Structure formats: C-alpha cells, structure tokens
C-alpha cells in the first residue's frame, strides 16, 4: 500500500523542523530518564525525532506505514538497523516491552481509541504514551495570516486548527488516561527556498495539486520575499507535549 507521504519524502527530509531541547527535557521529567529507555516511535517518518531520542541514549524502534520514509530514515543513520513498516493500531512489539510509546507530529493520524489501546498493550507497568507537535504560532504575524488566507482559498476543507485547537487532554481523559502537558516556545531561521520545501512537505498543501499548487507556492514565495527581504524566514513555534498514562498502568507502576 502506498502512503500519502511516500511522494513527499524528499521535501519532508529537507525542511521539516526538528524539536527543541526543552521538549526532550520535559519528556524526561514527566516520564523517566531517556538514556536506556525502550521507545517505540510511531510515525517516525525520516527519523527527525528518532535521531533526537537516540542522541539522548534511548533504544528506539522506529515504526511507520510509509516504506519510502523508513528507507530514508535508515539512509540517514546506520544507527537504525531495525525500522518496521507497520500500523499504529497493530504494533509489532510484544506486550509490556516499551517504557515509552512516542508520536512526533503523528498522533492526529490515528484512531485515538484503537491507538491508545495498542499503546497500553505494549507499555510496561509505569510506562507512558507521549505525543507532541510543533505548532506554528501565527497570532499577529501578517505573512502567516496571508498564507492562511491563501490556503483557505486553495483548499477550502483545509481547516487550520484541526489539531492545533483539538482538546487533547479531554480526549485522553475520556479514554481513561491521565495527562500531563508541557509547552516549549521556540523559533527557527531558514532560507525562503527551504521554507517552500517545508510547505511542499505538508500533506494538505500537496493535496492542492497541479497548477493550483504551483500558483500557491509562487504566491507564497512573493509574500515571503516581501516579509523577509534578507531572504531568511523567522518561523515561530510552540512545541506541545502531552504525556498520558492509562489508569491501570499508572497504578501498577506506583508500587
């Protein structure tokens, strides 16, 4: 089966943002030291979070449903001898193996009830599910406001905020999980050319398609050149982290 992200692997690998060090510090504080932790990272893509977790000393099993993404992940580092193509709702991991199940920029693609049930299966007592996103912060920024207007015109069903504003804490709690949250503000600098690659890596931008996509990218380039005459884009993010534990595992791990 071909993944939606298979054709986007080059764009994804070239320009997707990493995650701030503060996010991994918060992850360790809310769960356990990452050094030596056994982590199943679901939706690993080209390995952006995988590499960061491995740099913290964790033993990471990357899982993704895109074969092309996993090929690129393995090309980007010989430290990943094992990467598994699998679905989030049927993880190829024995029951109770993992200290953490992590989703970086990927949880919104799941069926939450099925994915939390599967995470609970593979977690050891006391283990945790961690999901996080880099969310662009557009408030008060004219060039991002213009971008969102163009997106809404090019793809009326785009719907900014589908996971930016989704009530994740309430959703986990409704499934019987306790939740802790942490937010880290940060920004990155990148060239206009790299920013346009980043835009092309987004599934909802790629879905515009054909000449309309090229017109959107051309308008985006003109807007960025006006906003950043020096050619370097300053992009603001909030890295939102949610650490969830099923009640049964939480209580067992407390002993």
PDB file of C-alpha atoms in Angstrom:
ATOM      1  CA  UNK A   1       0.000   0.000   0.000  1.00  0.00           C
ATOM      2  CA  UNK A   2       1.337   3.424  -0.968  1.00  0.00           C
ATOM      3  CA  UNK A   3       1.432   6.022   1.806  1.00  0.00           C
ATOM      4  CA  UNK A   4       0.211   9.581   1.385  1.00  0.00           C
ATOM      5  CA  UNK A   5       3.711  10.673   2.394  1.00  0.00           C
ATOM      6  CA  UNK A   6       5.705   8.466   0.011  1.00  0.00           C
ATOM      7  CA  UNK A   7       5.903  11.166  -2.722  1.00  0.00           C
ATOM      8  CA  UNK A   8       6.826  13.829  -0.141  1.00  0.00           C
ATOM      9  CA  UNK A   9       9.879  12.162   1.363  1.00  0.00           C
ATOM     10  CA  UNK A  10      12.459  14.480  -0.231  1.00  0.00           C
ATOM     11  CA  UNK A  11      10.622  17.630   0.856  1.00  0.00           C
ATOM     12  CA  UNK A  12       9.992  16.171   4.302  1.00  0.00           C
ATOM     13  CA  UNK A  13      13.601  15.198   4.832  1.00  0.00           C
ATOM     14  CA  UNK A  14      14.954  18.515   3.583  1.00  0.00           C
ATOM     15  CA  UNK A  15      12.931  21.014   5.557  1.00  0.00           C
ATOM     16  CA  UNK A  16      10.759  19.606   8.339  1.00  0.00           C
ATOM     17  CA  UNK A  17      11.650  21.272  11.657  1.00  0.00           C
ATOM     18  CA  UNK A  18      13.398  19.437  14.466  1.00  0.00           C
ATOM     19  CA  UNK A  19      12.268  19.771  18.090  1.00  0.00           C
ATOM     20  CA  UNK A  20      13.739  21.979  20.819  1.00  0.00           C
ATOM     21  CA  UNK A  21      15.960  20.541  23.541  1.00  0.00           C
ATOM     22  CA  UNK A  22      13.421  21.775  26.085  1.00  0.00           C
ATOM     23  CA  UNK A  23      10.854  19.293  24.759  1.00  0.00           C
ATOM     24  CA  UNK A  24      13.117  16.320  25.457  1.00  0.00           C
ATOM     25  CA  UNK A  25      13.995  17.702  28.889  1.00  0.00           C
ATOM     26  CA  UNK A  26      10.279  17.928  29.660  1.00  0.00           C
ATOM     27  CA  UNK A  27       9.709  14.427  28.282  1.00  0.00           C
ATOM     28  CA  UNK A  28      12.360  13.038  30.643  1.00  0.00           C
ATOM     29  CA  UNK A  29      10.979  14.981  33.602  1.00  0.00           C
ATOM     30  CA  UNK A  30       7.442  13.740  33.002  1.00  0.00           C
ATOM     31  CA  UNK A  31       8.385  10.124  32.282  1.00  0.00           C
ATOM     32  CA  UNK A  32      11.873   8.785  33.058  1.00  0.00           C
ATOM     33  CA  UNK A  33      15.485   9.412  32.006  1.00  0.00           C
ATOM     34  CA  UNK A  34      15.679   8.812  28.276  1.00  0.00           C
ATOM     35  CA  UNK A  35      19.085   7.131  28.447  1.00  0.00           C
ATOM     36  CA  UNK A  36      18.399   3.406  28.251  1.00  0.00           C
ATOM     37  CA  UNK A  37      14.663   3.833  27.718  1.00  0.00           C
ATOM     38  CA  UNK A  38      12.981   1.395  25.325  1.00  0.00           C
ATOM     39  CA  UNK A  39      10.905   3.530  22.981  1.00  0.00           C
ATOM     40  CA  UNK A  40       8.516   2.631  20.185  1.00  0.00           C
ATOM     41  CA  UNK A  41       8.333   5.712  17.979  1.00  0.00           C
ATOM     42  CA  UNK A  42       5.258   5.551  15.785  1.00  0.00           C
ATOM     43  CA  UNK A  43       5.054   7.674  12.643  1.00  0.00           C
ATOM     44  CA  UNK A  44       8.822   8.040  12.684  1.00  0.00           C
ATOM     45  CA  UNK A  45       8.984   9.399   9.128  1.00  0.00           C
ATOM     46  CA  UNK A  46      12.534  10.173   8.062  1.00  0.00           C
ATOM     47  CA  UNK A  47      13.754   9.978  11.656  1.00  0.00           C
ATOM     48  CA  UNK A  48      13.743  13.584  12.901  1.00  0.00           C
ATOM     49  CA  UNK A  49      12.587  12.667  16.408  1.00  0.00           C
ATOM     50  CA  UNK A  50      14.201   9.223  16.180  1.00  0.00           C
ATOM     51  CA  UNK A  51      17.659  10.754  15.896  1.00  0.00           C
ATOM     52  CA  UNK A  52      16.987  13.157  18.746  1.00  0.00           C
ATOM     53  CA  UNK A  53      15.787  10.361  21.017  1.00  0.00           C
ATOM     54  CA  UNK A  54      18.790   8.210  20.123  1.00  0.00           C
ATOM     55  CA  UNK A  55      21.068  11.168  20.918  1.00  0.00           C
ATOM     56  CA  UNK A  56      19.572  11.078  24.433  1.00  0.00           C
ATOM     57  CA  UNK A  57      20.694   7.447  24.769  1.00  0.00           C
ATOM     58  CA  UNK A  58      17.314   5.809  24.186  1.00  0.00           C
ATOM     59  CA  UNK A  59      16.844   2.486  22.381  1.00  0.00           C
ATOM     60  CA  UNK A  60      14.338   3.420  19.682  1.00  0.00           C
ATOM     61  CA  UNK A  61      12.275   1.189  17.418  1.00  0.00           C
ATOM     62  CA  UNK A  62      11.044   3.414  14.542  1.00  0.00           C
ATOM     63  CA  UNK A  63       7.676   2.426  13.083  1.00  0.00           C
ATOM     64  CA  UNK A  64       5.931   3.982  10.083  1.00  0.00           C
ATOM     65  CA  UNK A  65       3.447   2.877   7.426  1.00  0.00           C
ATOM     66  CA  UNK A  66       5.465   4.595   4.669  1.00  0.00           C
ATOM     67  CA  UNK A  67       8.150   2.390   3.153  1.00  0.00           C
ATOM     68  CA  UNK A  68       9.792   5.396   1.471  1.00  0.00           C
ATOM     69  CA  UNK A  69      10.053   7.262   4.758  1.00  0.00           C
ATOM     70  CA  UNK A  70      11.676   4.313   6.504  1.00  0.00           C
ATOM     71  CA  UNK A  71      14.171   3.829   3.675  1.00  0.00           C
ATOM     72  CA  UNK A  72      15.220   7.460   4.083  1.00  0.00           C
ATOM     73  CA  UNK A  73      15.391   7.090   7.866  1.00  0.00           C
ATOM     74  CA  UNK A  74      17.810   4.200   7.519  1.00  0.00           C
ATOM     75  CA  UNK A  75      19.846   6.027   4.883  1.00  0.00           C
ATOM     76  CA  UNK A  76      20.209   8.939   7.307  1.00  0.00           C
ATOM     77  CA  UNK A  77      21.870   6.862  10.001  1.00  0.00           C
ATOM     78  CA  UNK A  78      23.439   3.435  10.292  1.00  0.00           C
ATOM     79  CA  UNK A  79      22.451   3.501  13.983  1.00  0.00           C
ATOM     80  CA  UNK A  80      18.963   2.376  12.927  1.00  0.00           C
ATOM     81  CA  UNK A  81      19.479  -1.237  11.890  1.00  0.00           C
ATOM     82  CA  UNK A  82      15.833  -2.001  12.608  1.00  0.00           C
ATOM     83  CA  UNK A  83      12.900   0.027  11.343  1.00  0.00           C
ATOM     84  CA  UNK A  84       9.492  -1.553  10.924  1.00  0.00           C
ATOM     85  CA  UNK A  85       6.696  -0.823   8.493  1.00  0.00           C
ATOM     86  CA  UNK A  86       3.514  -1.212  10.492  1.00  0.00           C
ATOM     87  CA  UNK A  87       0.271   0.416  11.502  1.00  0.00           C
ATOM     88  CA  UNK A  88      -0.177   2.411  14.710  1.00  0.00           C
ATOM     89  CA  UNK A  89      -3.119   0.213  15.641  1.00  0.00           C
ATOM     90  CA  UNK A  90      -1.159  -3.073  15.401  1.00  0.00           C
ATOM     91  CA  UNK A  91       2.369  -2.508  16.670  1.00  0.00           C
ATOM     92  CA  UNK A  92       4.941  -5.269  16.047  1.00  0.00           C
ATOM     93  CA  UNK A  93       6.052  -5.271  19.679  1.00  0.00           C
ATOM     94  CA  UNK A  94       5.452  -7.787  22.431  1.00  0.00           C
ATOM     95  CA  UNK A  95       3.185  -6.915  25.328  1.00  0.00           C
ATOM     96  CA  UNK A  96       4.859  -4.921  28.100  1.00  0.00           C
ATOM     97  CA  UNK A  97       8.103  -4.257  26.196  1.00  0.00           C
ATOM     98  CA  UNK A  98       8.195  -0.463  25.981  1.00  0.00           C
ATOM     99  CA  UNK A  99       8.960   2.220  28.520  1.00  0.00           C
ATOM    100  CA  UNK A 100       7.527   4.829  26.166  1.00  0.00           C
ATOM    101  CA  UNK A 101       5.402   4.936  23.045  1.00  0.00           C
ATOM    102  CA  UNK A 102       6.021   8.221  21.229  1.00  0.00           C
ATOM    103  CA  UNK A 103       4.315  10.045  18.379  1.00  0.00           C
ATOM    104  CA  UNK A 104       6.079  13.106  16.979  1.00  0.00           C
ATOM    105  CA  UNK A 105       3.784  15.111  14.711  1.00  0.00           C
ATOM    106  CA  UNK A 106       1.740  11.980  14.029  1.00  0.00           C
ATOM    107  CA  UNK A 107      -0.909  11.246  16.657  1.00  0.00           C
ATOM    108  CA  UNK A 108      -3.631  13.146  14.756  1.00  0.00           C
ATOM    109  CA  UNK A 109      -3.492  10.474  12.035  1.00  0.00           C
ATOM    110  CA  UNK A 110      -4.657   7.751  14.450  1.00  0.00           C
ATOM    111  CA  UNK A 111      -7.972   6.436  15.678  1.00  0.00           C
ATOM    112  CA  UNK A 112      -7.357   7.507  19.306  1.00  0.00           C
ATOM    113  CA  UNK A 113      -9.358   4.711  20.937  1.00  0.00           C
ATOM    114  CA  UNK A 114      -7.556   1.992  18.958  1.00  0.00           C
ATOM    115  CA  UNK A 115      -4.131   3.624  19.219  1.00  0.00           C
ATOM    116  CA  UNK A 116      -4.344   4.159  22.982  1.00  0.00           C
ATOM    117  CA  UNK A 117      -5.468   0.557  23.444  1.00  0.00           C
ATOM    118  CA  UNK A 118      -2.477  -0.676  21.452  1.00  0.00           C
ATOM    119  CA  UNK A 119      -0.094   1.627  23.313  1.00  0.00           C
ATOM    120  CA  UNK A 120      -1.423   0.308  26.627  1.00  0.00           C
ATOM    121  CA  UNK A 121      -0.704  -3.227  25.441  1.00  0.00           C
ATOM    122  CA  UNK A 122       2.949  -2.639  24.585  1.00  0.00           C
ATOM    123  CA  UNK A 123       3.765  -0.432  27.589  1.00  0.00           C
ATOM    124  CA  UNK A 124       5.309  -1.892  30.701  1.00  0.00           C
ATOM    125  CA  UNK A 125       3.681  -1.041  34.061  1.00  0.00           C
ATOM    126  CA  UNK A 126       4.531   2.591  34.746  1.00  0.00           C
ATOM    127  CA  UNK A 127       5.173   3.322  31.076  1.00  0.00           C
ATOM    128  CA  UNK A 128       3.745   6.292  29.203  1.00  0.00           C
ATOM    129  CA  UNK A 129       2.442   7.448  25.850  1.00  0.00           C
ATOM    130  CA  UNK A 130       3.976  10.747  24.688  1.00  0.00           C
ATOM    131  CA  UNK A 131       2.622  12.725  21.762  1.00  0.00           C
ATOM    132  CA  UNK A 132       3.925  16.055  20.556  1.00  0.00           C
ATOM    133  CA  UNK A 133       3.701  18.617  17.783  1.00  0.00           C
ATOM    134  CA  UNK A 134       5.498  21.667  16.526  1.00  0.00           C
ATOM    135  CA  UNK A 135       2.622  24.110  16.084  1.00  0.00           C
ATOM    136  CA  UNK A 136       3.221  27.300  14.144  1.00  0.00           C
ATOM    137  CA  UNK A 137       2.150  30.379  16.114  1.00  0.00           C
ATOM    138  CA  UNK A 138       0.528  32.777  13.642  1.00  0.00           C
ATOM    139  CA  UNK A 139      -1.049  35.317  16.009  1.00  0.00           C
ATOM    140  CA  UNK A 140      -0.207  38.853  14.967  1.00  0.00           C
ATOM    141  CA  UNK A 141       2.114  37.807  12.117  1.00  0.00           C
ATOM    142  CA  UNK A 142       0.971  39.266   8.800  1.00  0.00           C
ATOM    143  CA  UNK A 143       2.807  36.895   6.459  1.00  0.00           C
ATOM    144  CA  UNK A 144       1.329  33.854   8.206  1.00  0.00           C
ATOM    145  CA  UNK A 145      -2.133  35.417   8.125  1.00  0.00           C
ATOM    146  CA  UNK A 146      -1.782  35.924   4.366  1.00  0.00           C
ATOM    147  CA  UNK A 147      -0.602  32.343   3.970  1.00  0.00           C
ATOM    148  CA  UNK A 148      -3.659  31.040   5.803  1.00  0.00           C
ATOM    149  CA  UNK A 149      -5.982  33.071   3.595  1.00  0.00           C
ATOM    150  CA  UNK A 150      -4.344  31.565   0.503  1.00  0.00           C
ATOM    151  CA  UNK A 151      -4.622  28.065   1.938  1.00  0.00           C
ATOM    152  CA  UNK A 152      -8.295  28.553   2.735  1.00  0.00           C
ATOM    153  CA  UNK A 153      -8.902  29.745  -0.839  1.00  0.00           C
ATOM    154  CA  UNK A 154      -6.871  26.956  -2.469  1.00  0.00           C
ATOM    155  CA  UNK A 155      -8.199  24.167  -0.244  1.00  0.00           C
ATOM    156  CA  UNK A 156     -11.488  25.097   1.432  1.00  0.00           C
ATOM    157  CA  UNK A 157     -11.536  21.946   3.582  1.00  0.00           C
ATOM    158  CA  UNK A 158      -8.053  22.705   4.987  1.00  0.00           C
ATOM    159  CA  UNK A 159      -9.369  23.871   8.366  1.00  0.00           C
ATOM    160  CA  UNK A 160      -6.463  25.317  10.344  1.00  0.00           C
ATOM    161  CA  UNK A 161      -6.783  24.230  13.925  1.00  0.00           C
ATOM    162  CA  UNK A 162      -7.943  20.664  13.343  1.00  0.00           C
ATOM    163  CA  UNK A 163      -5.228  19.525  15.703  1.00  0.00           C
ATOM    164  CA  UNK A 164      -3.906  22.905  16.830  1.00  0.00           C
ATOM    165  CA  UNK A 165      -7.095  23.517  18.805  1.00  0.00           C
ATOM    166  CA  UNK A 166      -8.179  19.937  19.405  1.00  0.00           C
ATOM    167  CA  UNK A 167      -8.827  19.281  23.142  1.00  0.00           C
ATOM    168  CA  UNK A 168      -6.195  16.599  23.565  1.00  0.00           C
ATOM    169  CA  UNK A 169      -6.307  16.480  27.363  1.00  0.00           C
ATOM    170  CA  UNK A 170     -10.082  15.980  27.431  1.00  0.00           C
ATOM    171  CA  UNK A 171      -9.836  13.391  24.660  1.00  0.00           C
ATOM    172  CA  UNK A 172      -7.253  11.290  26.536  1.00  0.00           C
ATOM    173  CA  UNK A 173      -9.189  11.626  29.773  1.00  0.00           C
ATOM    174  CA  UNK A 174     -12.364  10.444  28.055  1.00  0.00           C
ATOM    175  CA  UNK A 175     -10.473   7.262  27.145  1.00  0.00           C
ATOM    176  CA  UNK A 176      -9.417   6.692  30.764  1.00  0.00           C
ATOM    177  CA  UNK A 177      -5.909   8.161  30.622  1.00  0.00           C
ATOM    178  CA  UNK A 178      -4.316  10.743  32.882  1.00  0.00           C
ATOM    179  CA  UNK A 179      -2.465  13.530  31.094  1.00  0.00           C
ATOM    180  CA  UNK A 180       0.357  15.960  31.801  1.00  0.00           C
ATOM    181  CA  UNK A 181       1.223  18.709  29.343  1.00  0.00           C
ATOM    182  CA  UNK A 182       4.222  20.905  28.619  1.00  0.00           C
ATOM    183  CA  UNK A 183       4.680  23.703  26.067  1.00  0.00           C
ATOM    184  CA  UNK A 184       8.059  24.995  24.836  1.00  0.00           C
ATOM    185  CA  UNK A 185       8.186  28.127  22.695  1.00  0.00           C
ATOM    186  CA  UNK A 186      10.966  28.338  20.140  1.00  0.00           C
ATOM    187  CA  UNK A 187      11.706  29.593  16.640  1.00  0.00           C
ATOM    188  CA  UNK A 188      13.908  28.665  13.726  1.00  0.00           C
ATOM    189  CA  UNK A 189      15.595  30.528  10.893  1.00  0.00           C
ATOM    190  CA  UNK A 190      15.644  29.104   7.383  1.00  0.00           C
ATOM    191  CA  UNK A 191      16.009  30.312   3.822  1.00  0.00           C
ATOM    192  CA  UNK A 192      12.968  31.112   1.721  1.00  0.00           C
ATOM    193  CA  UNK A 193      13.875  28.181  -0.557  1.00  0.00           C
ATOM    194  CA  UNK A 194      13.916  25.788   2.398  1.00  0.00           C
ATOM    195  CA  UNK A 195      10.678  27.239   3.729  1.00  0.00           C
ATOM    196  CA  UNK A 196       8.998  26.477   0.408  1.00  0.00           C
ATOM    197  CA  UNK A 197      10.256  22.883   0.633  1.00  0.00           C
ATOM    198  CA  UNK A 198       8.721  22.715   4.110  1.00  0.00           C
ATOM    199  CA  UNK A 199       5.392  23.893   2.673  1.00  0.00           C
ATOM    200  CA  UNK A 200       5.540  21.230  -0.042  1.00  0.00           C
ATOM    201  CA  UNK A 201       6.109  18.550   2.624  1.00  0.00           C
ATOM    202  CA  UNK A 202       2.677  19.182   4.143  1.00  0.00           C
ATOM    203  CA  UNK A 203       0.004  16.743   3.022  1.00  0.00           C
ATOM    204  CA  UNK A 204      -2.713  19.385   2.795  1.00  0.00           C
ATOM    205  CA  UNK A 205      -0.501  21.612   0.622  1.00  0.00           C
ATOM    206  CA  UNK A 206       0.444  18.717  -1.674  1.00  0.00           C
ATOM    207  CA  UNK A 207      -3.273  17.914  -1.994  1.00  0.00           C
ATOM    208  CA  UNK A 208      -3.891  21.278  -3.713  1.00  0.00           C
ATOM    209  CA  UNK A 209      -2.206  19.699  -6.730  1.00  0.00           C
ATOM    210  CA  UNK A 210      -1.212  20.680 -10.248  1.00  0.00           C
ATOM    211  CA  UNK A 211      -1.138  24.270 -11.453  1.00  0.00           C
ATOM    212  CA  UNK A 212      -3.076  25.477  -8.409  1.00  0.00           C
ATOM    213  CA  UNK A 213      -0.295  24.165  -6.187  1.00  0.00           C
ATOM    214  CA  UNK A 214       2.369  25.917  -8.243  1.00  0.00           C
ATOM    215  CA  UNK A 215       0.361  29.157  -8.129  1.00  0.00           C
ATOM    216  CA  UNK A 216       0.076  28.822  -4.356  1.00  0.00           C
ATOM    217  CA  UNK A 217       3.836  28.262  -3.983  1.00  0.00           C
ATOM    218  CA  UNK A 218       4.616  31.224  -6.260  1.00  0.00           C
ATOM    219  CA  UNK A 219       2.338  33.490  -4.209  1.00  0.00           C
ATOM    220  CA  UNK A 220       3.929  32.201  -1.019  1.00  0.00           C
ATOM    221  CA  UNK A 221       7.400  32.961  -2.350  1.00  0.00           C
ATOM    222  CA  UNK A 222       6.389  36.528  -3.275  1.00  0.00           C
ATOM    223  CA  UNK A 223       4.877  37.047   0.166  1.00  0.00           C
ATOM    224  CA  UNK A 224       7.989  35.744   1.918  1.00  0.00           C
ATOM    225  CA  UNK A 225      10.303  37.895  -0.191  1.00  0.00           C
ATOM    226  CA  UNK A 226       8.275  40.926   0.850  1.00  0.00           C
ATOM    227  CA  UNK A 227       8.238  39.953   4.540  1.00  0.00           C
ATOM    228  CA  UNK A 228      11.894  38.879   4.676  1.00  0.00           C
ATOM    229  CA  UNK A 229      13.938  40.977   2.213  1.00  0.00           C
ATOM    230  CA  UNK A 230      17.128  39.456   3.614  1.00  0.00           C
ATOM    231  CA  UNK A 231      15.960  36.018   2.485  1.00  0.00           C
ATOM    232  CA  UNK A 232      15.841  34.400   5.952  1.00  0.00           C
ATOM    233  CA  UNK A 233      12.462  33.386   7.368  1.00  0.00           C
ATOM    234  CA  UNK A 234      11.875  33.543  11.125  1.00  0.00           C
ATOM    235  CA  UNK A 235       9.269  30.915  11.971  1.00  0.00           C
ATOM    236  CA  UNK A 236       7.716  30.775  15.483  1.00  0.00           C
ATOM    237  CA  UNK A 237       6.609  27.513  17.079  1.00  0.00           C
ATOM    238  CA  UNK A 238       5.142  26.116  20.239  1.00  0.00           C
ATOM    239  CA  UNK A 239       6.243  22.530  20.848  1.00  0.00           C
ATOM    240  CA  UNK A 240       3.274  20.955  22.628  1.00  0.00           C
ATOM    241  CA  UNK A 241       3.924  17.740  24.552  1.00  0.00           C
ATOM    242  CA  UNK A 242       1.258  15.539  26.135  1.00  0.00           C
ATOM    243  CA  UNK A 243       2.264  12.603  28.333  1.00  0.00           C
ATOM    244  CA  UNK A 244      -0.553  10.150  29.021  1.00  0.00           C
ATOM    245  CA  UNK A 245      -0.835   7.077  31.202  1.00  0.00           C
ATOM    246  CA  UNK A 246      -3.664   4.555  31.358  1.00  0.00           C
ATOM    247  CA  UNK A 247      -5.009   4.283  34.872  1.00  0.00           C
ATOM    248  CA  UNK A 248      -4.162   0.589  35.222  1.00  0.00           C
ATOM    249  CA  UNK A 249      -0.510   1.053  34.229  1.00  0.00           C
ATOM    250  CA  UNK A 250      -0.206   4.192  36.327  1.00  0.00           C
ATOM    251  CA  UNK A 251      -1.434   2.474  39.467  1.00  0.00           C
ATOM    252  CA  UNK A 252       0.698  -0.644  38.903  1.00  0.00           C
ATOM    253  CA  UNK A 253       3.784   1.491  38.354  1.00  0.00           C
ATOM    254  CA  UNK A 254       3.223   3.354  41.622  1.00  0.00           C
ATOM    255  CA  UNK A 255       4.099   0.317  43.762  1.00  0.00           C
TER     256      UNK A 255
END
